[in-house]
mmCIF file of C-alpha atoms and ligand atoms in Angstrom:
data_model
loop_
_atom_site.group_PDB
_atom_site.id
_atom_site.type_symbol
_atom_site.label_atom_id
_atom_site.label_comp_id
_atom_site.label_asym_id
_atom_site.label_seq_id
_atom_site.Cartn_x
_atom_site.Cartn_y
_atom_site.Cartn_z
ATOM 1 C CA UNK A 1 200.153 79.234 113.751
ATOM 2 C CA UNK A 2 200.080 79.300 117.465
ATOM 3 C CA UNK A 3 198.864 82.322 119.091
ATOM 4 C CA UNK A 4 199.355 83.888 122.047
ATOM 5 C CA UNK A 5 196.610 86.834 122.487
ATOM 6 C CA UNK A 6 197.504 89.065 125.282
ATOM 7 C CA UNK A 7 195.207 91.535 127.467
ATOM 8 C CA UNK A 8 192.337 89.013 126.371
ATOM 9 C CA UNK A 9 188.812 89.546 127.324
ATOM 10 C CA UNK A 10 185.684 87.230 126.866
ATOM 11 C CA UNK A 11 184.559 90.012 123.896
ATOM 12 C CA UNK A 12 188.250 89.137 121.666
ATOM 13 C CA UNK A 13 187.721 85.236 122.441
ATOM 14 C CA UNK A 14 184.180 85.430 121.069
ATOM 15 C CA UNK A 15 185.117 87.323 118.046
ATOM 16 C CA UNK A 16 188.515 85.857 117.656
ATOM 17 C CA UNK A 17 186.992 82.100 117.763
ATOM 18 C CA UNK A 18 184.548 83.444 115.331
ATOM 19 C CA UNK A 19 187.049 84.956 112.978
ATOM 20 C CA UNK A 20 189.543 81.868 113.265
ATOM 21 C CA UNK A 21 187.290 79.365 111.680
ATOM 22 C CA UNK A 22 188.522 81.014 108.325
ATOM 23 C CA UNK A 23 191.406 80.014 109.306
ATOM 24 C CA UNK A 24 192.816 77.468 111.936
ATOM 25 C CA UNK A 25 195.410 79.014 113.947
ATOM 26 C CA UNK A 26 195.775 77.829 117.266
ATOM 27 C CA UNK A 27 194.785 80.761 120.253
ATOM 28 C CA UNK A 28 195.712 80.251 123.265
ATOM 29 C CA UNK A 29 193.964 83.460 125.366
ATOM 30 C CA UNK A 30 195.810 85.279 128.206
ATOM 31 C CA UNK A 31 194.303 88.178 130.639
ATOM 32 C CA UNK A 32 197.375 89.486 131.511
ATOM 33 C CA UNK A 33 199.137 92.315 129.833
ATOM 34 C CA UNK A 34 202.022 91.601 128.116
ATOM 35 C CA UNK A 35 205.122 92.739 129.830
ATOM 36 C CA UNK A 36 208.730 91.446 130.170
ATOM 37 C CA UNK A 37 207.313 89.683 133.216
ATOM 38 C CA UNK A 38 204.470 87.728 131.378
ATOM 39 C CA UNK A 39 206.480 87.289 128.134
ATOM 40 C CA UNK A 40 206.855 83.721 129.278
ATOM 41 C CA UNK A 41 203.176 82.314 128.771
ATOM 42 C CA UNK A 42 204.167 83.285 125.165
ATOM 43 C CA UNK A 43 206.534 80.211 125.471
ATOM 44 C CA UNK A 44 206.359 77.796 122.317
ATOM 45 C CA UNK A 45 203.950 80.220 120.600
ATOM 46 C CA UNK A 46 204.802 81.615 116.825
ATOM 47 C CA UNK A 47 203.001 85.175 117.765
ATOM 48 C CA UNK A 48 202.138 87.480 119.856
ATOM 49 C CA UNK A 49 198.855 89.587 119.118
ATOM 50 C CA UNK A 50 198.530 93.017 121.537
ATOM 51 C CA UNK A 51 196.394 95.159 122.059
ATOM 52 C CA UNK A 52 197.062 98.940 122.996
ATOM 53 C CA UNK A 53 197.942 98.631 126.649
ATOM 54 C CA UNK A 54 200.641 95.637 126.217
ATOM 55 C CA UNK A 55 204.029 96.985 127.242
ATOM 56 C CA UNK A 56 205.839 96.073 123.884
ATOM 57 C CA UNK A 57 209.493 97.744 124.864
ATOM 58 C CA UNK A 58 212.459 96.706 123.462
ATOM 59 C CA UNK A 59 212.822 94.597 126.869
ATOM 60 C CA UNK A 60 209.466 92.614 126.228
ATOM 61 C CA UNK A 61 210.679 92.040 122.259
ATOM 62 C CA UNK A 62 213.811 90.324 123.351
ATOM 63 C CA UNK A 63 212.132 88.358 126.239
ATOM 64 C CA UNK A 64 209.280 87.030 123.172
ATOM 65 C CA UNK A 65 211.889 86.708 120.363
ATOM 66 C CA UNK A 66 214.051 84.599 123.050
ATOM 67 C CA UNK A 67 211.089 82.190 123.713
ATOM 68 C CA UNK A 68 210.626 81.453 119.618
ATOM 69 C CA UNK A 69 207.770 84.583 119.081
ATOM 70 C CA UNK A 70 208.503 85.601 115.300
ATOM 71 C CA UNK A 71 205.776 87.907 115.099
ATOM 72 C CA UNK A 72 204.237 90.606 117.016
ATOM 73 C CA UNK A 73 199.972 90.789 116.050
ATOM 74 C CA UNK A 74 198.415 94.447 116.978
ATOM 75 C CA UNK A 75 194.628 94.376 117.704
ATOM 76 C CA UNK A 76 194.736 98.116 116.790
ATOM 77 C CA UNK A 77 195.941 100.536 114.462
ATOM 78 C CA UNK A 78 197.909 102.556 116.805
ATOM 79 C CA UNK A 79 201.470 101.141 117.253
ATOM 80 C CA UNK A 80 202.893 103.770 119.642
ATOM 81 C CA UNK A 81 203.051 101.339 122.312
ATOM 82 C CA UNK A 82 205.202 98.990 120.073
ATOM 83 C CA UNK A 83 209.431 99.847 119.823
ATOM 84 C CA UNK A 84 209.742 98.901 116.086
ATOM 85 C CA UNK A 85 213.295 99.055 116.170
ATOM 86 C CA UNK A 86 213.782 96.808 118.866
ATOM 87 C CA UNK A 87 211.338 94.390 116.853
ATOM 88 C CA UNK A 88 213.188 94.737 113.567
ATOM 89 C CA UNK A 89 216.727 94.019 115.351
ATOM 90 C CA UNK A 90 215.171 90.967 116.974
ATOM 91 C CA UNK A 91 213.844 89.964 113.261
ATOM 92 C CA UNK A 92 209.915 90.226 114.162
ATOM 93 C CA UNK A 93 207.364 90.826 111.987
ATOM 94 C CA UNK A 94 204.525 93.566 113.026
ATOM 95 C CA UNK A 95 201.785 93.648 111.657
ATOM 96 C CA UNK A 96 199.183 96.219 112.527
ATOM 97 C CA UNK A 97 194.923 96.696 111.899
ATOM 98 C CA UNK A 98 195.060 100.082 110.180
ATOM 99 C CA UNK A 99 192.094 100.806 109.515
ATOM 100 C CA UNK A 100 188.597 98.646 111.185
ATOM 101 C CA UNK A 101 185.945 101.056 111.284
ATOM 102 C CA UNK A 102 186.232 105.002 111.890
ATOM 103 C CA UNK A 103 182.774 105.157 112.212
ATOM 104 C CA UNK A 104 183.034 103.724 115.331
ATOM 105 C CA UNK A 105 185.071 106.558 116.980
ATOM 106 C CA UNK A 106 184.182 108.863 114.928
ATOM 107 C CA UNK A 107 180.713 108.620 116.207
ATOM 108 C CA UNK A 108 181.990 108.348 119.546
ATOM 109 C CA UNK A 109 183.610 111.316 118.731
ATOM 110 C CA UNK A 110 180.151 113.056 118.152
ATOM 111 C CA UNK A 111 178.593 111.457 120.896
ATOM 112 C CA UNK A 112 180.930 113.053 123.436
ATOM 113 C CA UNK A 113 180.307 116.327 121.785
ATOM 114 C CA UNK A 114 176.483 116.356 121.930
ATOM 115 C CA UNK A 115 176.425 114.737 125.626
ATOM 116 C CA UNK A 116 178.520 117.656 126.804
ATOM 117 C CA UNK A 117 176.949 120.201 124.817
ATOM 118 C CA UNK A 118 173.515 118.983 125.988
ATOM 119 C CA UNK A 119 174.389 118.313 129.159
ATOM 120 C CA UNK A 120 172.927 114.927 128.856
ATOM 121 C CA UNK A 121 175.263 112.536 131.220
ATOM 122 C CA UNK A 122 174.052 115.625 133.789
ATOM 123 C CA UNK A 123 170.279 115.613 132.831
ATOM 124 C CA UNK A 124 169.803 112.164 133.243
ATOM 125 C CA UNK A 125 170.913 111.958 136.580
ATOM 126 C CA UNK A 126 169.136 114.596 137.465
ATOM 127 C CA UNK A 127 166.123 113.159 135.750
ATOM 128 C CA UNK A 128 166.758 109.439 138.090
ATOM 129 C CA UNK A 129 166.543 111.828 140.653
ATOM 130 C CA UNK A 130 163.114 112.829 140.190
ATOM 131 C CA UNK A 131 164.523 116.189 139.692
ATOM 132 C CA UNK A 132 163.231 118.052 136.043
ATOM 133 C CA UNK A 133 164.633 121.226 136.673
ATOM 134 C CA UNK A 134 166.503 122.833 133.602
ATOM 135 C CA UNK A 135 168.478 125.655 135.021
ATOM 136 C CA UNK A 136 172.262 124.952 134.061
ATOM 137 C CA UNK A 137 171.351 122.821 131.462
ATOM 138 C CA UNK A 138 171.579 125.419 128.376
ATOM 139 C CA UNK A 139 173.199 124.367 125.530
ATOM 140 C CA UNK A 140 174.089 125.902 121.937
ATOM 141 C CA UNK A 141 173.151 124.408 118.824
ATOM 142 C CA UNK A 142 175.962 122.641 117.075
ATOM 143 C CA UNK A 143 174.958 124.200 113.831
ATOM 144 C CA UNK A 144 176.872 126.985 112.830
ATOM 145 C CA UNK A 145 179.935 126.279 115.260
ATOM 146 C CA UNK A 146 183.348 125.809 114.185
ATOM 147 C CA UNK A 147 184.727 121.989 114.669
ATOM 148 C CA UNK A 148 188.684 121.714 114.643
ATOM 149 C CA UNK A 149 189.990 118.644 113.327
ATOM 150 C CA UNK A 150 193.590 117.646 113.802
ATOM 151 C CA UNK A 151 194.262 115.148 112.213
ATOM 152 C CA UNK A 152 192.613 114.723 109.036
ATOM 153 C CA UNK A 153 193.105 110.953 107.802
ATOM 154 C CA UNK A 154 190.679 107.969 108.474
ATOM 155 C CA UNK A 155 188.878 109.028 111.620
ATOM 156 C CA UNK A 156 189.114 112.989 111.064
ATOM 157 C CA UNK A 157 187.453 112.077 107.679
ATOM 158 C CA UNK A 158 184.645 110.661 109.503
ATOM 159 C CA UNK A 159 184.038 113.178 111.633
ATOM 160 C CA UNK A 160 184.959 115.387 109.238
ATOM 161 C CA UNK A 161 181.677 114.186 107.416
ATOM 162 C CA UNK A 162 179.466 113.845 110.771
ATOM 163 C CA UNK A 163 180.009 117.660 111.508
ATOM 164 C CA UNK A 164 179.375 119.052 107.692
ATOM 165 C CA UNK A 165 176.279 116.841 108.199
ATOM 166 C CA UNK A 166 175.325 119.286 111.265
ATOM 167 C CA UNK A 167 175.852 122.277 109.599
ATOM 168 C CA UNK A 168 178.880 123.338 110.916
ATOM 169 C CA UNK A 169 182.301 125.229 109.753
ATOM 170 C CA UNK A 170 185.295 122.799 109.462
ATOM 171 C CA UNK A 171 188.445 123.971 110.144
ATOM 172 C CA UNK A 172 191.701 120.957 109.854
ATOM 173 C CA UNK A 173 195.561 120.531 110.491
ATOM 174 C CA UNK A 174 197.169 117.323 109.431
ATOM 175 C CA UNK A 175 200.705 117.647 107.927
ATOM 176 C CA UNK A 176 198.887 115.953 104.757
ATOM 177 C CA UNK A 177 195.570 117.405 103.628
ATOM 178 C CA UNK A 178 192.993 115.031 102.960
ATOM 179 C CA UNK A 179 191.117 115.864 99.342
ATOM 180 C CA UNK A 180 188.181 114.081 100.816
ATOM 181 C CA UNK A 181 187.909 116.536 103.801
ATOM 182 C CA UNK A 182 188.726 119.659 101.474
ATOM 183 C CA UNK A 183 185.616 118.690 99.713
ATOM 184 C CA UNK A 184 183.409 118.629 102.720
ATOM 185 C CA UNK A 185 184.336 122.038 102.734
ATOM 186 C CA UNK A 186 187.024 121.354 105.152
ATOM 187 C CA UNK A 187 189.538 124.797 105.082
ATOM 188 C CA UNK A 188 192.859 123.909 105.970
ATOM 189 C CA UNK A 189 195.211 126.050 108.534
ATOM 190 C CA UNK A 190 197.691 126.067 111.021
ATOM 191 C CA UNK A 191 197.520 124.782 114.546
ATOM 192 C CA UNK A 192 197.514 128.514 115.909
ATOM 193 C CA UNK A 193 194.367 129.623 113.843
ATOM 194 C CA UNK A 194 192.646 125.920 114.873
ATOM 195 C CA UNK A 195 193.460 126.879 118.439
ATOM 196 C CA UNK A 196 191.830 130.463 118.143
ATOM 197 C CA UNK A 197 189.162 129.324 115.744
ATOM 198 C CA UNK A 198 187.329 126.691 116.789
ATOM 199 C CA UNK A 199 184.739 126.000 119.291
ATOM 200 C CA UNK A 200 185.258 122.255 119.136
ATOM 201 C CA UNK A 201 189.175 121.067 118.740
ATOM 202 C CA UNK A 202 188.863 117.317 118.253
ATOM 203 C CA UNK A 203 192.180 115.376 118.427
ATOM 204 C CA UNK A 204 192.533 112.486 115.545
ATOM 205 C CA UNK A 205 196.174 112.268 115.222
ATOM 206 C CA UNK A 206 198.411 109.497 115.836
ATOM 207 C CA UNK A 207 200.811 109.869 119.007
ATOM 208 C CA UNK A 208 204.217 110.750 118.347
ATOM 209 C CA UNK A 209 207.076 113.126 119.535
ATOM 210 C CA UNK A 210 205.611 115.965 117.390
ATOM 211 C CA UNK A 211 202.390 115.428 118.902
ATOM 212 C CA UNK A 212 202.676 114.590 122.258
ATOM 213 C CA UNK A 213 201.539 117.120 124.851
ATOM 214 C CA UNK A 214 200.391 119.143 121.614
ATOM 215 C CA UNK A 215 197.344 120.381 123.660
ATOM 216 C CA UNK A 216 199.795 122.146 126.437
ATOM 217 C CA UNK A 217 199.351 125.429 128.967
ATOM 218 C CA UNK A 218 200.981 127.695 125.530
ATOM 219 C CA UNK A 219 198.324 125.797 123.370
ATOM 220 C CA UNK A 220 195.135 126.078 125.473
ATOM 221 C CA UNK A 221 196.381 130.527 125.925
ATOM 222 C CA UNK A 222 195.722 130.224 122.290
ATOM 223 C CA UNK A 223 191.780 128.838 122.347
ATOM 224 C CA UNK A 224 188.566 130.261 122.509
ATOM 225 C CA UNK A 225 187.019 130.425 126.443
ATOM 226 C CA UNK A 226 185.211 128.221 126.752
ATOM 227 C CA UNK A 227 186.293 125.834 124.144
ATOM 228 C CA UNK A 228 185.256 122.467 123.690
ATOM 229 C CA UNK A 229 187.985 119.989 123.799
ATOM 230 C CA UNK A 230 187.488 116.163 122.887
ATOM 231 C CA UNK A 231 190.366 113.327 122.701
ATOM 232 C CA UNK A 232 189.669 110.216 121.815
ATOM 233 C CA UNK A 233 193.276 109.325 119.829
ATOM 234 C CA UNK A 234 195.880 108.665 122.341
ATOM 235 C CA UNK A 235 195.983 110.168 125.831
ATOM 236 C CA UNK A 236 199.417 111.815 125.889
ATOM 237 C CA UNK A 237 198.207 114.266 122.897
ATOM 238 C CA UNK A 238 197.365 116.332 126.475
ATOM 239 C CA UNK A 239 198.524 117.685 129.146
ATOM 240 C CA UNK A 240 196.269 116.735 131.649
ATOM 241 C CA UNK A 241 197.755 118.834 134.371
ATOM 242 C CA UNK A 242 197.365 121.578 132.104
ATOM 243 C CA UNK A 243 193.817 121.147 130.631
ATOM 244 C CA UNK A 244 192.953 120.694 134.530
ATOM 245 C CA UNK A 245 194.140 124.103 135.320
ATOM 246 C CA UNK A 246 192.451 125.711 132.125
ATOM 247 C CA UNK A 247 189.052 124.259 133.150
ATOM 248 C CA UNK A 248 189.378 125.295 136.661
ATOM 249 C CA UNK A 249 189.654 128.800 135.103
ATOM 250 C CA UNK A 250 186.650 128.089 132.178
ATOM 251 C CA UNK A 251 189.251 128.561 129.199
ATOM 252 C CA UNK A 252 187.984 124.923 128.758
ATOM 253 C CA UNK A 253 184.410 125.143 128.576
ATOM 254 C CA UNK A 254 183.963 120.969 128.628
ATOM 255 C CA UNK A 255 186.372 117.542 127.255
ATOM 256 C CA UNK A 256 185.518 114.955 126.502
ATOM 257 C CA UNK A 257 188.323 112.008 126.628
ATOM 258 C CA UNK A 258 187.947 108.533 125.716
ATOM 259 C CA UNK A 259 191.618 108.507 126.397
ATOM 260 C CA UNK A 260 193.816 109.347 129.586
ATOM 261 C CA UNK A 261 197.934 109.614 129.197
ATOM 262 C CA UNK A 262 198.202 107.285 132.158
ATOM 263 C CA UNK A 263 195.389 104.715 131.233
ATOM 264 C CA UNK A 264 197.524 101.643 131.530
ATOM 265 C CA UNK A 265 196.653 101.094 135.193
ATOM 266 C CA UNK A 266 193.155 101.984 135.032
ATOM 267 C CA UNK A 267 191.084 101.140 131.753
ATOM 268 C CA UNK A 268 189.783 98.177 130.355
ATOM 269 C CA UNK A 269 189.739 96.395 134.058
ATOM 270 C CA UNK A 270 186.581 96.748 136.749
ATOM 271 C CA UNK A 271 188.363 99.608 139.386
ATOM 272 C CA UNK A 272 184.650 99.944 141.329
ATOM 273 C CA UNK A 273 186.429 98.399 144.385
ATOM 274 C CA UNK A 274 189.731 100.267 144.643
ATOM 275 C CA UNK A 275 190.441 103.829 145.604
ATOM 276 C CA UNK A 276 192.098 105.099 142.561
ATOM 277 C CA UNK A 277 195.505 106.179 143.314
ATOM 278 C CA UNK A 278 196.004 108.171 140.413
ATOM 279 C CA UNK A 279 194.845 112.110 141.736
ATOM 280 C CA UNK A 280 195.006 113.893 138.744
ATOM 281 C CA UNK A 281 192.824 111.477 137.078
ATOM 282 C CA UNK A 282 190.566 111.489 140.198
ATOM 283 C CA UNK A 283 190.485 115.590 139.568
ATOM 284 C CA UNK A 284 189.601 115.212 135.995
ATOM 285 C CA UNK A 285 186.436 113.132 137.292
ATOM 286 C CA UNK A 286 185.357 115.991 139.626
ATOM 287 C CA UNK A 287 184.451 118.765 137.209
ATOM 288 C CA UNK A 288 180.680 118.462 136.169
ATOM 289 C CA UNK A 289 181.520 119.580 132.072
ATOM 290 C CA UNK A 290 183.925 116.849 132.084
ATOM 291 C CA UNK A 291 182.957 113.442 130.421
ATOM 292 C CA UNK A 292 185.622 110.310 130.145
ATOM 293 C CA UNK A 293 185.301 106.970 128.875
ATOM 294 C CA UNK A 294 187.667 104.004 129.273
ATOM 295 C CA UNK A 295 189.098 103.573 125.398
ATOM 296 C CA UNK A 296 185.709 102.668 124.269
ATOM 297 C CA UNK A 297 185.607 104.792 121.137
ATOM 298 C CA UNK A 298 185.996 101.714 118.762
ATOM 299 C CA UNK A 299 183.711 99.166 120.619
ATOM 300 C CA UNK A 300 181.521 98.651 117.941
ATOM 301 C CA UNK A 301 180.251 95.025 116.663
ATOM 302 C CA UNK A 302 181.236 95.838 113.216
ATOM 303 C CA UNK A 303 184.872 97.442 114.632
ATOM 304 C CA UNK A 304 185.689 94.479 116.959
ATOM 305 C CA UNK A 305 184.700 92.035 114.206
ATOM 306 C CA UNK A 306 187.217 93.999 111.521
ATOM 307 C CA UNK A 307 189.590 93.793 114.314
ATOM 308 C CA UNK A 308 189.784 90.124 114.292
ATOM 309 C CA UNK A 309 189.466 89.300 110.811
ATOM 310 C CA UNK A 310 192.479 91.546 109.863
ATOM 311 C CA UNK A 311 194.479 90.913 112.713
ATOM 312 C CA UNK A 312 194.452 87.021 111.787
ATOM 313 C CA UNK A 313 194.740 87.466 108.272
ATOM 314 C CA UNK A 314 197.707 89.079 109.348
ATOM 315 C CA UNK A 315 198.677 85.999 110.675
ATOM 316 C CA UNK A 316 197.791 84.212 107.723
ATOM 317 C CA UNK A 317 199.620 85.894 105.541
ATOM 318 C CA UNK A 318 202.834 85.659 107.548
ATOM 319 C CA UNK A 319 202.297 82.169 107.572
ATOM 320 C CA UNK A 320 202.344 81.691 104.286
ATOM 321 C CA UNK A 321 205.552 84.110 103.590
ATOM 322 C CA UNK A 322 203.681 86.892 102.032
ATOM 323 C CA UNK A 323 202.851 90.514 103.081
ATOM 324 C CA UNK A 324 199.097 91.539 104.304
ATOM 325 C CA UNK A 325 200.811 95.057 103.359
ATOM 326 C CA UNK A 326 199.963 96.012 106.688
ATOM 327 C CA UNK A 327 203.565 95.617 108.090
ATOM 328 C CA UNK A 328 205.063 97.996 110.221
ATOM 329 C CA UNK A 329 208.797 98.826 109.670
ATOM 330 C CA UNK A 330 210.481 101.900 111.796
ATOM 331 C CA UNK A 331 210.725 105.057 109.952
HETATM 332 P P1 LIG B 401 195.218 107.808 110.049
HETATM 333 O O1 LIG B 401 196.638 107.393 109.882
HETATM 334 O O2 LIG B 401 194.241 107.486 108.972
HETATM 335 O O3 LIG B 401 195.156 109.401 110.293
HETATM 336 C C1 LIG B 401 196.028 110.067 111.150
HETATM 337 C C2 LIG B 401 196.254 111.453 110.551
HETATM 338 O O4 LIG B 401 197.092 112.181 111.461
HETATM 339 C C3 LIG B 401 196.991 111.404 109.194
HETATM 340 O O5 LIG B 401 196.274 112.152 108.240
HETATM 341 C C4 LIG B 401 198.357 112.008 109.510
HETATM 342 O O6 LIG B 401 198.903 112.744 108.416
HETATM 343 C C5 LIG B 401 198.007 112.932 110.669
HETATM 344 N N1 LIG B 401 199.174 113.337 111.448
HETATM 345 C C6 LIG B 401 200.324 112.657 111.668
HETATM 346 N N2 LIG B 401 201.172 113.426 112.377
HETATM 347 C C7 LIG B 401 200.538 114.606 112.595
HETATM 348 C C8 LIG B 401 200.916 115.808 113.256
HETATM 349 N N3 LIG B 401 202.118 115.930 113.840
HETATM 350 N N4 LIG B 401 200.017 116.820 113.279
HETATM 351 C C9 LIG B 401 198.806 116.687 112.681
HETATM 352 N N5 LIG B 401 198.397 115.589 112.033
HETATM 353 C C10 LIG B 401 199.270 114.550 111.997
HETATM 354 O O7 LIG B 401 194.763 107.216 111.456
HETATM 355 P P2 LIG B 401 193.262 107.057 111.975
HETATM 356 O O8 LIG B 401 192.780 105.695 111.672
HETATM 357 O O9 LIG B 401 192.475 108.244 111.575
HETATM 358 O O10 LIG B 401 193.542 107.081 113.570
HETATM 359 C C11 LIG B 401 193.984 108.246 114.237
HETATM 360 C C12 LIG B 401 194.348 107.897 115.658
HETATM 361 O O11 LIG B 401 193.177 107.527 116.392
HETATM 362 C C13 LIG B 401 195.254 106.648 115.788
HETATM 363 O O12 LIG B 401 196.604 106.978 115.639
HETATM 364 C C14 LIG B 401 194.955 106.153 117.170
HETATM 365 O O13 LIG B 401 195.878 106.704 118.074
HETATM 366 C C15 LIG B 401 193.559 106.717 117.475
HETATM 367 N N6 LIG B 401 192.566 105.651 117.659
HETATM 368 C C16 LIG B 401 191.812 105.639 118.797
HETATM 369 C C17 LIG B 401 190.840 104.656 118.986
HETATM 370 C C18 LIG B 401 189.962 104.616 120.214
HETATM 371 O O14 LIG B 401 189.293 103.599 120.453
HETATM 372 N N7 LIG B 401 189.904 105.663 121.022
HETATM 373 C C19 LIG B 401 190.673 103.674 118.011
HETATM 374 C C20 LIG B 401 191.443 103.726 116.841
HETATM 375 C C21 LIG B 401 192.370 104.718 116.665
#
C-alpha cells in the first residue's frame, strides 16, 4: 500500500524502513504535521499513519478521504487526537498501536519520580558547577510511601509492579480494576481517598471528557502538601494554571510531566532558538522541583521498534481485507 507517514523524523524512517522489509508497502515520509492544510501531500496515497500531534479533525478526515486516503495508521495507542466519527462517516479505517511497550513509560514514569525525589536534574548541575554542597538536596526514601495510580491498565500495571518492587503502598482508581494490580497488593479506592492518600499521584489514564482537567484547583485542595504529582499520559489530564498556583503555594511538593496540554507547538521540534511564546509553559519551567520532558516517555528501542511493526501490520492486514483487531470504531 502507499503510505503517507506524517510528523516523520529520521528515528520512524529508520525503524519504519526496517520494519517494512516484512512487508513492501510503499512510504513516502513527510515532516510536516498533518493538518487540513498538509492533507494534500497525502495525494494518491492509500493511508495515512499519525502520530500523536497530527491534527486528525473531522476537517483533516474529509480533506484525506477526498484525495483517495482509506485508512488512517496511528503510531500510538492514544487516539484522542483522532475524531472517529468523522472517520467512520467518511468510511476510513483506524487502526491504532495499543499496546508497544509499557515498560518504556512506565520506567519513565519512575525515573521522573526518583530524579525529583533525589533532586538529581538539580545535583548534577550543581555538581558541573564544581559546586558539592548538599544543603537542599534532602530527599525521602521511596520505600514506605504511598504511590497513586490512576489508571490501572497497561502502563499503571507496570508501574504498578515498579513501585511494589520499592517497597511501597499502592493505592489505584481505574473505572475497571485490574486483577493483576490487586495482586501486587494494589487496594482499590476512589479518586477522593487517592487525592488525600498518596504521596505520589501518577496519571495513566487515557484522555477523555471524564478525565480531562481531572487534576483541577478542587482536586489538588484534596492532596497531601507537598504531594508528588507525575503525568506522563496526555497533557490535558491537568490544569496547568492550576497545578502552577498549587506549587507556588507548596501543596505540590514537585511534577514531573512528560506531557504539556498545549504541546502541539512546542514538542518533538528543536525550540533552542525561539523565545517560547507560550508563558504558562515558560512558568512551569521556572520552579526548581519541577521536571518536564518533551513526550519522551515511550522512546525506547524496543517501544519504537513495536511501534512500527504493529503499525504496518496494521496496514497489512487492511490490505488484505482482514482485521489486525486493533480497529478503532467510536463508542
Ligand atoms: P490502557 O487502555 O491499557 O489503560 C488505561 C486505563 O485507564 C484502563 O484501565 C481504563 O479503564 C482506565 N480509565 C479509562 N477511563 C478512566 C477514568 N475516567 N478514570 C480512571 N481510569 C480510567 O492504556 P495504557 O497503554 O496503559 O496507556 C494509558 C495512557 O498513557 C494512554 O491513553 C496514553 O494517553 C498514554 N501514553 C503516553 C505515552 C507517552 O509517551 N507519554 C505513551 C503511550 C501512552
Amino acid at each position: 500500500m502507499k503510505i503517507a507517514l506524517f510528523s516523520a523524523k529520521p528515528y520512524d524512517r529508520r525503524f519504519f524502513d526496517a520494519a517494512n522489509e516484512a512487508h513492501g508497502h510503499e512510504i513516502a515520509y513527510f515532516e510536516a504535521r498533518l493538518t487540513c492544510e498538509t492533507a494534500p501531500l497525502a495525494d494518491g496515497h492509500d493511508v495515512a499513519c499519525v502520530f500523536v500531534n497530527d491534527f486528525v479533525d473531522a476537517a483533516a478526515i474529509v480533506c484525506l478521504a477526498d484525495r483517495g486516503v482509506r485508512m488512517l495508521a496511528l503510531r500510538s495507542a492514544g487516539f484522542n487526537h483522532v475524531d472517529l466519527e468523522a472517520a467512520e462517516a467518511r468510511g476510513l479505517t483506524v487502526a491504532r498501536v495499543p499496546a508497544y511497550s509499557p515498560y518504556s513509560i512506565a520506567e519513565h514514569t519512575a525515573g521522573l519520580v526518583l530524579a525529583l525525589e533525589r533532586k538529581i536534574h538539580r545535583a548534577h548541575a550543581r555538581v558541573r558547577e564544581g559546586n558539592f554542597a548538599l544543603e537542599g538536596l534532602l530527599g525521602h526514601d521511596i520505600r514506605g510511601r504511598t504511590v497513586g495510580i490512576v489508571g490501572t491498565g497497561k502502563i499503571g500495571e507496570a508501574v504498578a509492579s515498579i513501585f511494589s518492587g520499592f517497597g511501597c503502598n499502592l493505592l489505584g482508581y481505574d473505572v475497571r480494576e485490574n486483577p493483576a494490580c490487586a495482586g501486587m497488593g494494589m487496594t482499590y479506592v476512589g479518586l477522593e481517598t487517592l487525592f488525600r492518600d498518596s504521596d505520589i499521584i501518577t496519571l495513566h489514564a487515557p484522555l477523555t471528557p471524564e478525565t480531562h482537567h481531572m487534576i483541577n484547583a478542587g482536586a489538588l485542595d484534596k492532596m497531601r502538601d507537598g504531594v508528588m504529582i507525575i503525568n506522563t499520559s496526555r497533557g490535558a489530564l491537568v490544569d496547568t494554571a492550576a497545578v502552577i498556583e498549587a506549587l507556588k503555594t507548596g501543596r505540590v511538593g514537585s511534577l514531573g510531566l512528560d506531557v504539556y496540554e498545549e504541546e502541539e507547538d512546542l514538542f518533538f521540534e528543536d525550540q533552542s532558538s525561539r523565545i517560547i511564546q507560550d508563558d504558562v509553559f515558560s512558568r512551569l519551567l521556572t520552579f526548581p522541583n519541577v521536571i518536564v520532558t518533551g513526550h519522551q516517555a515511550f522512546f525506547t528501542v524496543e517501544a519504537v521498534q513495536a511501534i512500527a511493526e504493529t503499525t504496518l501490520a496494521n496496514v497489512t492486514a487492511f490490505e488484505n481485507g482482514e482485521s489486525s483487531g486493533n480497529e478503532l470504531v467510536p463508542k
